[in-house]
XYZ file of C-alpha atoms in Angstrom:
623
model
C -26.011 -5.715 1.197
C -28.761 -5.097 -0.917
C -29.876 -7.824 -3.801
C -31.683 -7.327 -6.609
C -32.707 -9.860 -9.297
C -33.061 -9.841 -12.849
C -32.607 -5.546 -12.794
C -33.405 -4.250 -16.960
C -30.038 -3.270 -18.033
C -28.890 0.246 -19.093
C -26.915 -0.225 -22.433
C -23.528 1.228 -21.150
C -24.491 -1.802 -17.790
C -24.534 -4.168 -20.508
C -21.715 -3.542 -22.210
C -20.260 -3.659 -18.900
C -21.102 -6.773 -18.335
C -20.577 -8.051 -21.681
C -16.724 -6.945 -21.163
C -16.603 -8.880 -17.785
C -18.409 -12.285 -19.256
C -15.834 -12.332 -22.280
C -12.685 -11.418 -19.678
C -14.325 -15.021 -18.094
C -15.512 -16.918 -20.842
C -14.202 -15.631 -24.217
C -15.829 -15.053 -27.387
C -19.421 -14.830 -26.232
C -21.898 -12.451 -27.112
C -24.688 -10.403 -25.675
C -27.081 -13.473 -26.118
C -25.483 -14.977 -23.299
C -26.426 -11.809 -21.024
C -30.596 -12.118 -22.491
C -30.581 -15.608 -21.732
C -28.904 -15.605 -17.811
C -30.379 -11.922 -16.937
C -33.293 -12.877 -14.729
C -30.865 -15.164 -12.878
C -28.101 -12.351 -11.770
C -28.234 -10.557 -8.658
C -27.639 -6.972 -8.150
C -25.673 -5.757 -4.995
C -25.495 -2.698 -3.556
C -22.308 -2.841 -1.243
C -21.564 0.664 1.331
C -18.190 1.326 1.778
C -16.730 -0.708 4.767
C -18.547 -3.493 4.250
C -16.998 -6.949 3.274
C -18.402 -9.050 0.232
C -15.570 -11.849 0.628
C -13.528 -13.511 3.509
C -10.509 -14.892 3.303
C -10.772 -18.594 3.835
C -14.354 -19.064 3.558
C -16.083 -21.597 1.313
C -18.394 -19.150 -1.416
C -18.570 -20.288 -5.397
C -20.171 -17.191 -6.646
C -18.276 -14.493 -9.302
C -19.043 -10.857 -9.541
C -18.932 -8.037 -11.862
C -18.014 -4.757 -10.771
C -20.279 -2.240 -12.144
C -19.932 1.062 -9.787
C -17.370 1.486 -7.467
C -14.281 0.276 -5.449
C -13.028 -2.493 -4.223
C -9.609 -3.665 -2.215
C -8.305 -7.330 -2.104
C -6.369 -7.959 1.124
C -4.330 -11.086 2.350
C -3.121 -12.092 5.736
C 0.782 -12.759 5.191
C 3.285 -14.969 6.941
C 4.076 -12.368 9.536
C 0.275 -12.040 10.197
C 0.213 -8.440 8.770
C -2.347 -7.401 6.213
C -0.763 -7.597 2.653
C -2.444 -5.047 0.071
C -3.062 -7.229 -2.831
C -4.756 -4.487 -5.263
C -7.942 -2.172 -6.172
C -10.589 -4.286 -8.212
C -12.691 -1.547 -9.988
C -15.497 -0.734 -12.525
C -15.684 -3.666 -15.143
C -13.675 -5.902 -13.315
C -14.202 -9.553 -12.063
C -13.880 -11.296 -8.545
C -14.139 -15.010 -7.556
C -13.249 -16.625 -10.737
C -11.075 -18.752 -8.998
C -13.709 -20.361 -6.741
C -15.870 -21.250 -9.605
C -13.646 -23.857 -11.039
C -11.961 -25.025 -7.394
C -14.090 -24.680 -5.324
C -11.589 -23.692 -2.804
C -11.241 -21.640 0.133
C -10.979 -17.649 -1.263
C -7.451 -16.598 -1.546
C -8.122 -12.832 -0.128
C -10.685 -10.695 1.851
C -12.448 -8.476 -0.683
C -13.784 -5.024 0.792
C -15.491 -2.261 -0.273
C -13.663 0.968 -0.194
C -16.473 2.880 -1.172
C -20.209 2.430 -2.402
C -20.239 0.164 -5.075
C -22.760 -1.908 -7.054
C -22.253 -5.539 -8.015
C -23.712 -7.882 -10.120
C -23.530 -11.473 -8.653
C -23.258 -14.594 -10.920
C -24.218 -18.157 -9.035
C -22.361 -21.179 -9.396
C -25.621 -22.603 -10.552
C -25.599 -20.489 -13.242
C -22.097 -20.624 -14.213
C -22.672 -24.462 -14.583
C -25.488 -23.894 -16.833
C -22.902 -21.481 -19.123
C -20.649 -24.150 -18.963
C -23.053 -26.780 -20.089
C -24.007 -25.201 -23.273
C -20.162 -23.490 -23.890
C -17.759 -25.698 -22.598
C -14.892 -24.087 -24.401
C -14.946 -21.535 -21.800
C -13.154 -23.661 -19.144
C -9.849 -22.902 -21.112
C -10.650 -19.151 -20.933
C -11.417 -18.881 -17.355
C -7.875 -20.937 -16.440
C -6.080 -18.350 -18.222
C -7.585 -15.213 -16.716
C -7.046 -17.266 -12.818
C -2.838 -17.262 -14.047
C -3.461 -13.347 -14.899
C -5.003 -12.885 -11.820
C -1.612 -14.704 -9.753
C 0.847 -12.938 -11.588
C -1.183 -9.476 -10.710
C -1.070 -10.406 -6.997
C 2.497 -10.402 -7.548
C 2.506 -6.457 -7.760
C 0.243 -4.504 -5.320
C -1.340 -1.864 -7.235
C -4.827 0.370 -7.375
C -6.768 0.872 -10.448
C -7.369 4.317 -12.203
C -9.944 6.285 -10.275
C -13.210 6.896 -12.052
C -15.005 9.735 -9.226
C -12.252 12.402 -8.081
C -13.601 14.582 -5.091
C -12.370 17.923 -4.914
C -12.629 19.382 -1.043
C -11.624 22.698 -0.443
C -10.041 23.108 2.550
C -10.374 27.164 2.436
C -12.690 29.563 0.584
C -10.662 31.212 -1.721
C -10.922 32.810 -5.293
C -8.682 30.679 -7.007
C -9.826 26.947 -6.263
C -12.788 27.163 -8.626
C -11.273 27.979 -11.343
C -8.155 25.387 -10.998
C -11.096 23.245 -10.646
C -12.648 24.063 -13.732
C -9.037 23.935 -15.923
C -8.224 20.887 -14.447
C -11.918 19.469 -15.834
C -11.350 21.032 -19.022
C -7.842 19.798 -19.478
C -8.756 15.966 -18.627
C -11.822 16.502 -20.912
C -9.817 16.784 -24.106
C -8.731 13.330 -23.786
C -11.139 11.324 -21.630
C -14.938 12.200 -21.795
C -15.027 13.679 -18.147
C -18.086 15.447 -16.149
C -17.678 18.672 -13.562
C -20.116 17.662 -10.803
C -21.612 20.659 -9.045
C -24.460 20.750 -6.619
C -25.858 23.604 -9.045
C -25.596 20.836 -12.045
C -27.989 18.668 -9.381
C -30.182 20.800 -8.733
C -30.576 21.598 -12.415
C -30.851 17.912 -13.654
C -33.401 16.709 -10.715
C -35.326 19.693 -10.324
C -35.186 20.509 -6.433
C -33.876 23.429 -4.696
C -30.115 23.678 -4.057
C -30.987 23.998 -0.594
C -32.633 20.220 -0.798
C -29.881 18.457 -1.869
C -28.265 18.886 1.829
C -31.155 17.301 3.287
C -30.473 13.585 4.050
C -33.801 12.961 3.067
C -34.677 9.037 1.667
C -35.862 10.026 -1.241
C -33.688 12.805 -1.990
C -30.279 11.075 -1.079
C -31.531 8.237 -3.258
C -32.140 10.135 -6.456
C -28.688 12.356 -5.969
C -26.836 8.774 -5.540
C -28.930 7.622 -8.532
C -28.086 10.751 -10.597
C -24.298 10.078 -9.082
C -24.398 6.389 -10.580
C -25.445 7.525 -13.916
C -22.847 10.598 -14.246
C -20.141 7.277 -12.914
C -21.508 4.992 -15.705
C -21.563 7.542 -18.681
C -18.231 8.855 -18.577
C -14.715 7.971 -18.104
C -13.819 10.049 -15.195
C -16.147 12.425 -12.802
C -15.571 15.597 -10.630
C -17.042 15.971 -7.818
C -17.043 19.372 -6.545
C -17.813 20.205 -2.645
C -18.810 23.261 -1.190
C -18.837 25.211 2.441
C -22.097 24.363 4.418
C -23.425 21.709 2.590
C -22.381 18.600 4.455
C -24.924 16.480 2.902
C -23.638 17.392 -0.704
C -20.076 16.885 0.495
C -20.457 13.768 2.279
C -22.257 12.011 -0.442
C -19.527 12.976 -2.776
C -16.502 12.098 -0.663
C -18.296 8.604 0.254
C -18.454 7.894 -3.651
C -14.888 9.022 -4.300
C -12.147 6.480 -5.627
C -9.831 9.824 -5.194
C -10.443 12.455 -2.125
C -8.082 15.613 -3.074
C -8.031 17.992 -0.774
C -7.368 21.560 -2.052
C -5.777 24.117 -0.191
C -4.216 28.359 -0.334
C -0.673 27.508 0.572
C -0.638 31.199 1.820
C -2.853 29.825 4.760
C -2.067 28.225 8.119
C -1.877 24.360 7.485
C -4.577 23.721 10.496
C -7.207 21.300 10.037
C -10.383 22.530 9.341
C -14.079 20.912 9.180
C -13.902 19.801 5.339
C -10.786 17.934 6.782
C -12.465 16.351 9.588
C -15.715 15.240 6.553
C -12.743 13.516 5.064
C -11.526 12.057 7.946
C -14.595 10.276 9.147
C -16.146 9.459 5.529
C -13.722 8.299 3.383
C -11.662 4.735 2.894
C -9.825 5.244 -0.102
C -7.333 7.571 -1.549
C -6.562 10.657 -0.164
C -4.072 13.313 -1.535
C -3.166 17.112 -0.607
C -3.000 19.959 -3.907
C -1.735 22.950 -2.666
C -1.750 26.276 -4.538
C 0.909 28.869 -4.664
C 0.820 32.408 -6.086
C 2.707 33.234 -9.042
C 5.968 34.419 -7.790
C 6.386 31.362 -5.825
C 10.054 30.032 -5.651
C 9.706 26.882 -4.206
C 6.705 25.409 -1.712
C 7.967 25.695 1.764
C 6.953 24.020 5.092
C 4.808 21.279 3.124
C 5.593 18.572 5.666
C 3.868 20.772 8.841
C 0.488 20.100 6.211
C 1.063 16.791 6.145
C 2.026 15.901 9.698
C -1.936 16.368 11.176
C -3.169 15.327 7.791
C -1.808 11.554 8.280
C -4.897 9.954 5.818
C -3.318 12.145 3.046
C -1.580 9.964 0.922
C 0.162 12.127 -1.877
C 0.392 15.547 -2.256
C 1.068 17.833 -4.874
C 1.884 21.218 -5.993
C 0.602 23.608 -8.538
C 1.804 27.190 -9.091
C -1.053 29.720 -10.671
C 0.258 30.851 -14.186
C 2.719 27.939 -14.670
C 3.013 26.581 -18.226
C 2.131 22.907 -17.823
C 1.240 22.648 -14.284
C -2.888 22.139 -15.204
C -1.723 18.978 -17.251
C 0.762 17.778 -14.596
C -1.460 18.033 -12.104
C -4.675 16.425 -13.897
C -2.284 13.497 -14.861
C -1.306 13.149 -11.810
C -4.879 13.121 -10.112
C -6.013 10.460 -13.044
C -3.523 8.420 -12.498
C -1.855 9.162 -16.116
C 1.078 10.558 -15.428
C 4.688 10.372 -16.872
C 7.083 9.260 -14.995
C 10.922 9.554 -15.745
C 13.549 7.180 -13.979
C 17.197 7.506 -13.842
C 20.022 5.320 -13.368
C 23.195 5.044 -11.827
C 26.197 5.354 -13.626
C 28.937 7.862 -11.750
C 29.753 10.326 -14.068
C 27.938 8.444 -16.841
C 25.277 10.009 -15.220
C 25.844 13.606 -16.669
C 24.221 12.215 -19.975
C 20.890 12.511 -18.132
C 21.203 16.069 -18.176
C 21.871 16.701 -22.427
C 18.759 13.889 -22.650
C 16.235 16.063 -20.561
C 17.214 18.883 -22.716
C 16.475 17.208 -25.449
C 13.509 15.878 -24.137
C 12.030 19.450 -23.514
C 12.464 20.665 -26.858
C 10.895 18.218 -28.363
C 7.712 18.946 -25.515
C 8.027 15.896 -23.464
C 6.146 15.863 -20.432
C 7.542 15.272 -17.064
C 5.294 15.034 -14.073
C 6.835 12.876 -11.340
C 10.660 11.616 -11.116
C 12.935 8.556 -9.662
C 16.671 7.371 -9.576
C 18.990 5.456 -7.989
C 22.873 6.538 -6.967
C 23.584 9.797 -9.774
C 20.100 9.005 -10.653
C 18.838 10.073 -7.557
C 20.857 13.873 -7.522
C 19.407 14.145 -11.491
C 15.969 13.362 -10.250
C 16.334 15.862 -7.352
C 17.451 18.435 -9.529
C 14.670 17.483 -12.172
C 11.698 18.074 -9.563
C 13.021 21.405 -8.785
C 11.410 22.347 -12.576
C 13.720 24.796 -13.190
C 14.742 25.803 -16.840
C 16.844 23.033 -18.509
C 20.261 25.377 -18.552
C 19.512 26.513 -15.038
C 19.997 23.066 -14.036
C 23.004 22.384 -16.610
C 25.054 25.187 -14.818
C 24.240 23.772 -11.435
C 25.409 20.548 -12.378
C 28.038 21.565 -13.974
C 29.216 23.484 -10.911
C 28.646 20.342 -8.891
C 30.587 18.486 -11.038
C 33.995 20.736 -10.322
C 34.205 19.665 -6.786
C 34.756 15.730 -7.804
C 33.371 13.789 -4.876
C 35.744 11.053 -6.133
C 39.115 13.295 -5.183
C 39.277 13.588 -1.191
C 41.023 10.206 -1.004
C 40.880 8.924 2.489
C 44.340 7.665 4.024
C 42.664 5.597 6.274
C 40.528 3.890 3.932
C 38.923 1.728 6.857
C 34.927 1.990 5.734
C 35.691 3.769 2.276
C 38.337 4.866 -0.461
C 37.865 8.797 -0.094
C 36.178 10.527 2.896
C 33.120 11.996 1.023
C 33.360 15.368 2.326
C 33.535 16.559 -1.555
C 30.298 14.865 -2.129
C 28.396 16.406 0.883
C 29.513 20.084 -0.388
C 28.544 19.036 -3.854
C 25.146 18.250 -2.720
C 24.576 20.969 -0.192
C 25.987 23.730 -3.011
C 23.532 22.359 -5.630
C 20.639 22.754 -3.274
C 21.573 26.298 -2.002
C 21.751 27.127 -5.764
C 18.228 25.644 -6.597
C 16.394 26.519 -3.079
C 18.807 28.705 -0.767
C 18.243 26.053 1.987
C 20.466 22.538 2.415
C 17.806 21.026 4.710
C 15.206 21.513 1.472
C 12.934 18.986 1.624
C 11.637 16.211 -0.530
C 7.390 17.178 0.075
C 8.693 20.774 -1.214
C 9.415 19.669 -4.816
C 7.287 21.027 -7.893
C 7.195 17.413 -8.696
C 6.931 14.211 -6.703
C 10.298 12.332 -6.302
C 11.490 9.346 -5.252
C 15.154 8.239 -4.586
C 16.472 4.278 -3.393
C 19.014 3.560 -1.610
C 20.237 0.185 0.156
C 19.821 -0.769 3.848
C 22.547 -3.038 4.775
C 21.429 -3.787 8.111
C 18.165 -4.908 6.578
C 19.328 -6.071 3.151
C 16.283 -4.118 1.603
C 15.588 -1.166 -0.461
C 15.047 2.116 1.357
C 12.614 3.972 -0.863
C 13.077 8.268 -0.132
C 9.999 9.893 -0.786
C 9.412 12.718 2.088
C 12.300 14.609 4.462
C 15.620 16.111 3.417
C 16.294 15.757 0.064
C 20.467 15.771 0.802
C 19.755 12.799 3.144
C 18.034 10.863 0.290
C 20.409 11.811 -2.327
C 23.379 11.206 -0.303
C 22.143 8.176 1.086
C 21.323 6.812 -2.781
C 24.712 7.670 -3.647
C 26.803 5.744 -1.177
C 28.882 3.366 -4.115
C 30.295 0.391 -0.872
C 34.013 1.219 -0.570
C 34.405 4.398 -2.358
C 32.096 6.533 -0.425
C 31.417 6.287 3.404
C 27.750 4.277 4.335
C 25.122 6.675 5.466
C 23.717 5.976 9.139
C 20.064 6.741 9.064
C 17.439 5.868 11.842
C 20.187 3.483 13.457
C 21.084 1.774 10.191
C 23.451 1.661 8.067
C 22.547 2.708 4.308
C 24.718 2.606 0.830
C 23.811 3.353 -2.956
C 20.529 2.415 -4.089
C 22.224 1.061 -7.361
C 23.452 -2.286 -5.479
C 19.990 -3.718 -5.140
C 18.159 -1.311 -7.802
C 20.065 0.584 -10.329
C 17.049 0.995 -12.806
C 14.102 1.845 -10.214
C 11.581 1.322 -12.949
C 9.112 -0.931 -11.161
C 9.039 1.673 -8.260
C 7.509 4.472 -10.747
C 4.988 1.662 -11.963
C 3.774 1.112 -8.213
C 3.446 5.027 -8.237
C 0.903 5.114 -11.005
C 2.648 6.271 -13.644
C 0.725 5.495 -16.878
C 3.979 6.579 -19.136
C 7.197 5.869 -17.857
C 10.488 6.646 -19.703
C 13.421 5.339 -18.787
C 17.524 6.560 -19.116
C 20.699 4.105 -18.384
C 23.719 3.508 -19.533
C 24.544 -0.423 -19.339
C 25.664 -0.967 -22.838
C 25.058 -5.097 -24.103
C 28.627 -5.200 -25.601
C 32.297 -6.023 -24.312
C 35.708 -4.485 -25.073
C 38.031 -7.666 -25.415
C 40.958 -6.910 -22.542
C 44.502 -6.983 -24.284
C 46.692 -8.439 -21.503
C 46.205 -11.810 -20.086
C 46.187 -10.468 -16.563
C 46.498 -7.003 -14.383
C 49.732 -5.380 -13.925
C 51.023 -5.043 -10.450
C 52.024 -1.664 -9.031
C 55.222 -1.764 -10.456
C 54.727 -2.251 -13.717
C 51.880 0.356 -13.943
C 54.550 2.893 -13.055
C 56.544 1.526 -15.759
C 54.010 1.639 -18.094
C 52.705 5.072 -17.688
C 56.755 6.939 -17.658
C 56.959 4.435 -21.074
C 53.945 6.035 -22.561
C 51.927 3.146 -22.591
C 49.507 3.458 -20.156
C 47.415 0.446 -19.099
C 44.434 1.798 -21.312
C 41.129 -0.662 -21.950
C 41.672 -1.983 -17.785
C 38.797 -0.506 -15.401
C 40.188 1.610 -12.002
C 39.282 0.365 -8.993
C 36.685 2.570 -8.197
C 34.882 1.086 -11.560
C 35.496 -2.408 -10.446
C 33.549 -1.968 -6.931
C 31.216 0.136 -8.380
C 30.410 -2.497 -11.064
C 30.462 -5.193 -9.066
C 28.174 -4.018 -6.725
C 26.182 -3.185 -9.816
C 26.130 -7.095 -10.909
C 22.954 -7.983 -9.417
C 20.923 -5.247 -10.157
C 21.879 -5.118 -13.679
C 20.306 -8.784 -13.729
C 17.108 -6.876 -13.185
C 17.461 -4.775 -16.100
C 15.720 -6.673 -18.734
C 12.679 -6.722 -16.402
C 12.999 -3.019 -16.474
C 13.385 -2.264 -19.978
C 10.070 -4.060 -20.622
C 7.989 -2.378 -18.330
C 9.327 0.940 -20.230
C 7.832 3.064 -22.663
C 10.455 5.208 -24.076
C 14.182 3.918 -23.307
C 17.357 6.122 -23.502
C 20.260 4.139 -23.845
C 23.525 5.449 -24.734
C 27.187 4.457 -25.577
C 29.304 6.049 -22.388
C 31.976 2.746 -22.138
C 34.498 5.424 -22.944
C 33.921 6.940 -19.700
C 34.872 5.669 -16.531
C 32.429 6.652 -13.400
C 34.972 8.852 -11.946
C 35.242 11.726 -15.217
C 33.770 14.236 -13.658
C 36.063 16.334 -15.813
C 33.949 15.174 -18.997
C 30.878 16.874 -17.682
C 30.396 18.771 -21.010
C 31.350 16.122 -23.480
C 29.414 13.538 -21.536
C 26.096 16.131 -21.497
C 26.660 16.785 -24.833
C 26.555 13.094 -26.262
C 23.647 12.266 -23.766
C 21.715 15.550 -25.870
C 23.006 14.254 -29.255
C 21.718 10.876 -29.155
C 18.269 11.971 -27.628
C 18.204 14.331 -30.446
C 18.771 11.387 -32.854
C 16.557 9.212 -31.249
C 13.370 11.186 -31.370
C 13.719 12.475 -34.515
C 13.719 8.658 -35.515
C 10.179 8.202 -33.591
C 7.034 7.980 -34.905
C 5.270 11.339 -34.313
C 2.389 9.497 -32.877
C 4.598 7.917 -30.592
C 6.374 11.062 -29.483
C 2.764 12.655 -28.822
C 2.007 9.871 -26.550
C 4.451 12.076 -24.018
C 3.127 15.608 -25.324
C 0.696 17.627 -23.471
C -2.438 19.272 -25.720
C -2.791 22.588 -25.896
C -4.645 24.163 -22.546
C -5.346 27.762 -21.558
C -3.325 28.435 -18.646
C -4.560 30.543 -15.463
């Protein structure tokens, strides 16, 4: 580590730090920074290296001014528990100033960042002359617990584009992805032309590893970090210098490649590989007259650092946006529930959804919510994917009634064909997998032998969906890996919180649980008998649930406990009245579609238009 003491202050550094001081100590003002300047130490801190220990005895707090950071805890089965990122503007340590106890987490650097260290000494001094501040600081430790709570990494600030493969077209996605995060968030295009420009040396020199060269590109690097909002980083072939410099100050690596190539590694991989700590994802791009990507997985497979990867087809309306969102971690997420044939009202709401221009850039569900989803990602026009599911729909999964029912009430054959015939209607191929979708997906299921959620994000996408859709005693469990899986819905019905851990900065949210009763009309169930006797009367034993309603609401019971927590992590909620359908009306397809469309329709139009826009993409020239 490198220290510095009492460093002037650019004005963006002090407001900076005048953010961080009033996150600690409330309503102060910059006085405070003139009069405790001299006495705060400036740290330089390489990626790798570790500024705190778990368990050891240090009172100090610092400001992140550059930079990344990763908090990490040892947990009770002695693995290492991810507790978050801590990035530009944040604090660390605040904790230790007012217990003086051991620190809670290891805090590492996950790439080159700068500090600014505040003493204990000189937090006593602040507290001295503004003792109010001791109510301040408690609050922001509780913040800080209930964060640790929910693993998570902060927005990156410095993305790092890496071409894997010289080719025409990854300049100028380059470029429209700049221009298209630039009409919302002040954003610079970082080219080693642009350096050579603004410090006045030869292109040539800034691949030298030089002192003084390498310290005025990381100076001009530091600057282009602290005066905007996000940075692009753009490497180049035969300039490891350049590249390495940029991939060591990355908070986001993305490694671009020509899907037309072969998937091998190549030496801008291997840069990656040995230079960079944090976040690493895969954007492939695909000609025009692209159906689907294909063999994404044999990518991934040698590429294990690669944490996410993504898709973008040249000339597709809306893929720029979806992919910049995605990249800047401000995407907009959809996630859809369970619900049996409740579920077909997910289809009318997208429609509705895409004519009034809501964006959709990643997807999630649980039980029907997870076959929605899958069709979703496919990004296929909205009645292309109506007419699929309406096909589905005919083969009611819920009719094959097993006469054995040892493990389930029907044999799930019908569901299986369902599911393959949808996917040979999108794709042409059963075995389609999930890393092949236009947009990243997600299904959950439930592993009984574990008594966990099984989270699908990669592999066959009929596994996932099948395995998400497994209701306990209606269909058959799902044996995956050696253990035994059954419908996501019975520990998470309303995956919400799983599409916050995946960045989403929007999320919108469609279920059907509806907060009122219908009062039951009998003072107990009819036996078999007199159900007979009710139906040839013409009575009919309307307003009492089937059986296949009963287990699949029961099994429903706990995770609809969850939904409040759900609904309030939400930004847009789509909630409506199905009660008069059981899960098993497949028959209603249409009617059901048609009321999930209507009420959408009547929702939005009831939204502020500022709040509707929050969900629109900007206009963007398209390649």
């Amino acid at each position: 580590m490198d220290f510095q003491k009492g460093k002037g202050l650019t004005a963006f550094e002090k407001q900076l730090l005048e953010n961080g001081l009033k996150k600690i100590f409330g309503g102060v003002d910059s006085m405070v920074i003139e009069e405790f300047a001299d006495e705060l130490e400036w740290m330089e801190l390489k990626a790798g290296s570790v500024l705190l220990r778990e368990g050891e005895r240090t009172d100090s707090l610092f400001f992140v001014i550059s930079g990344r950071l990763v908090a990490t805890r040892i947990d009770h089965k002695l693995e290492q528990k991810r507790l978050g990122d801590i990035i530009r503007g944040e604090t660390i340590g605040e904790m230790a100033l007012l217990t003086n106890e051991p620190r809670f987490a290891t805090v590492t650097a996950i790439r080159d960042s700068i500090l600014v260290q505040l003493s204990k000494a000189t937090f006593s001094k602040v507290i001295n002359k503004y003792p109010e501040v001791i109510v301040n600081i408690s609050r922001t430790i509780v913040d800080r617990l209930k964060k640790v709570q929910v693993a998570k990494e902060g927005a990156p600030v410095n993305l790092c584009f890496v071409p894997i493969h010289e080719f025409e077209e990854t300049h100028s996605v380059i470029r429209s992805l700049y221009e298209y995060t630039g009409q919302r968030r002040k954003t610079a295009l970082l080219t080693r032309a642009l350096a050579s420009k603004d410090l006045g040396l030869e292109p040539e020199k800034l691949n030298q590893q030089a002192g003084d060269i390498y310290k005025r590109l990381a100076a001009w690097l530091y600057d282009e970090e602290i005066e905007n909002d996000f940075t692009f980083f753009v490497c180049e072939s035969n300039t490891r210098h350049w590249n390495t410099i940029g991939i060591r100050q990355a908070d986001h690596v993305i490694l671009v490649g020509d899907s037309t190539r072969r998937p091998d590694l190549t030496g801008m991989d291997e840069l990656v590989k040995i230079n960079s700590s944090t976040r690493c994802s895969l954007l492939l791009i695909h000609p025009s007259d692209t159906d689907y990507p294909r063999n994404t997985d044999k990518w991934l497979a040698i590429r294990p650092w690669v944490k996410n990867n993504y898709h973008l087809k040249l000339g597709e309306a809306g893929a720029i946006g979806r992919i910049s969102r995605l990249l800047t971690d401000r995407g907009i997420g959809v996630v859809f529930a369970g619900g049996g044939a409740k579920g077909f009202s997910h289809v009318g709401i997208l429609k509705a959804m895409k004519e009034y221009g809501l964006q959709m850039d990643m997807v999630g569900g649980a039980s029907v919510g997870s076959v929605v989803a899958g069709c979703a990602a496919m990004n296929q026009p909205i009645d292309f994917m109506t007419r699929v599911n309406r096909l589905q729909a005919h083969y009611n999964p819920f009719k094959d009634l097993n006469f054995l029912p040892y493990y389930s009430l029907v044999l799930g054959k019908r569901m299986k064909k369902m599911l393959i015939m949808g996917l040979e209607e999108f794709t042409g191929d059963a075995a389609f997998k999930m890393e092949d979708l236009w947009l990243p997906m997600y299904a959950v299921a439930a592993n009984y032998s574990r008594a966990k959620e099984e989270i699908f994000t990669k592999g066959e996408l009929f596994t996932a969906m099948l395995a998400s859709s497994a209701i306990p005693g209606v269909m058959p469990p799902i044996i995956y890996n050696n253990e035994i899986l059954v419908d996501g819905g019975t520990m998470n019905n309303f995956p919400v919180d799983i599409m916050r851990k995946r960045l989403a900065d929007k999320v919108i949210g469609i279920d059907f649980f509806f907060e009122k009763s219908r009062p039951i009309q009998k003072e107990e169930f009819p036996g078999g008998f007199d159900i007979v006797k009710n139906k040839l009367a013409g009575k009919g034993n309307k307003g009492l649930p089937r059986i296949g309603s009963i287990i699949l609401n029961s099994t429903l019971l706990a995770s609809t406990a969850k939904r409040h927590e759900a609904i309030e992590m939400l930004d847009l909620h789509f909630n409506p009245d199905l009660l008069q359908f059981g899960i098993s009306e497949v028959k209603n397809f249409d009617k059901i579609v048609q009321i999930g469309y209507e009420y959408a329709i009547n929702l939005l139009e009831n939204l502020p238009e500022d709040k509707v826009n929050e969900f629109r993409d900007p206009p963007v020239t398209q390649l």
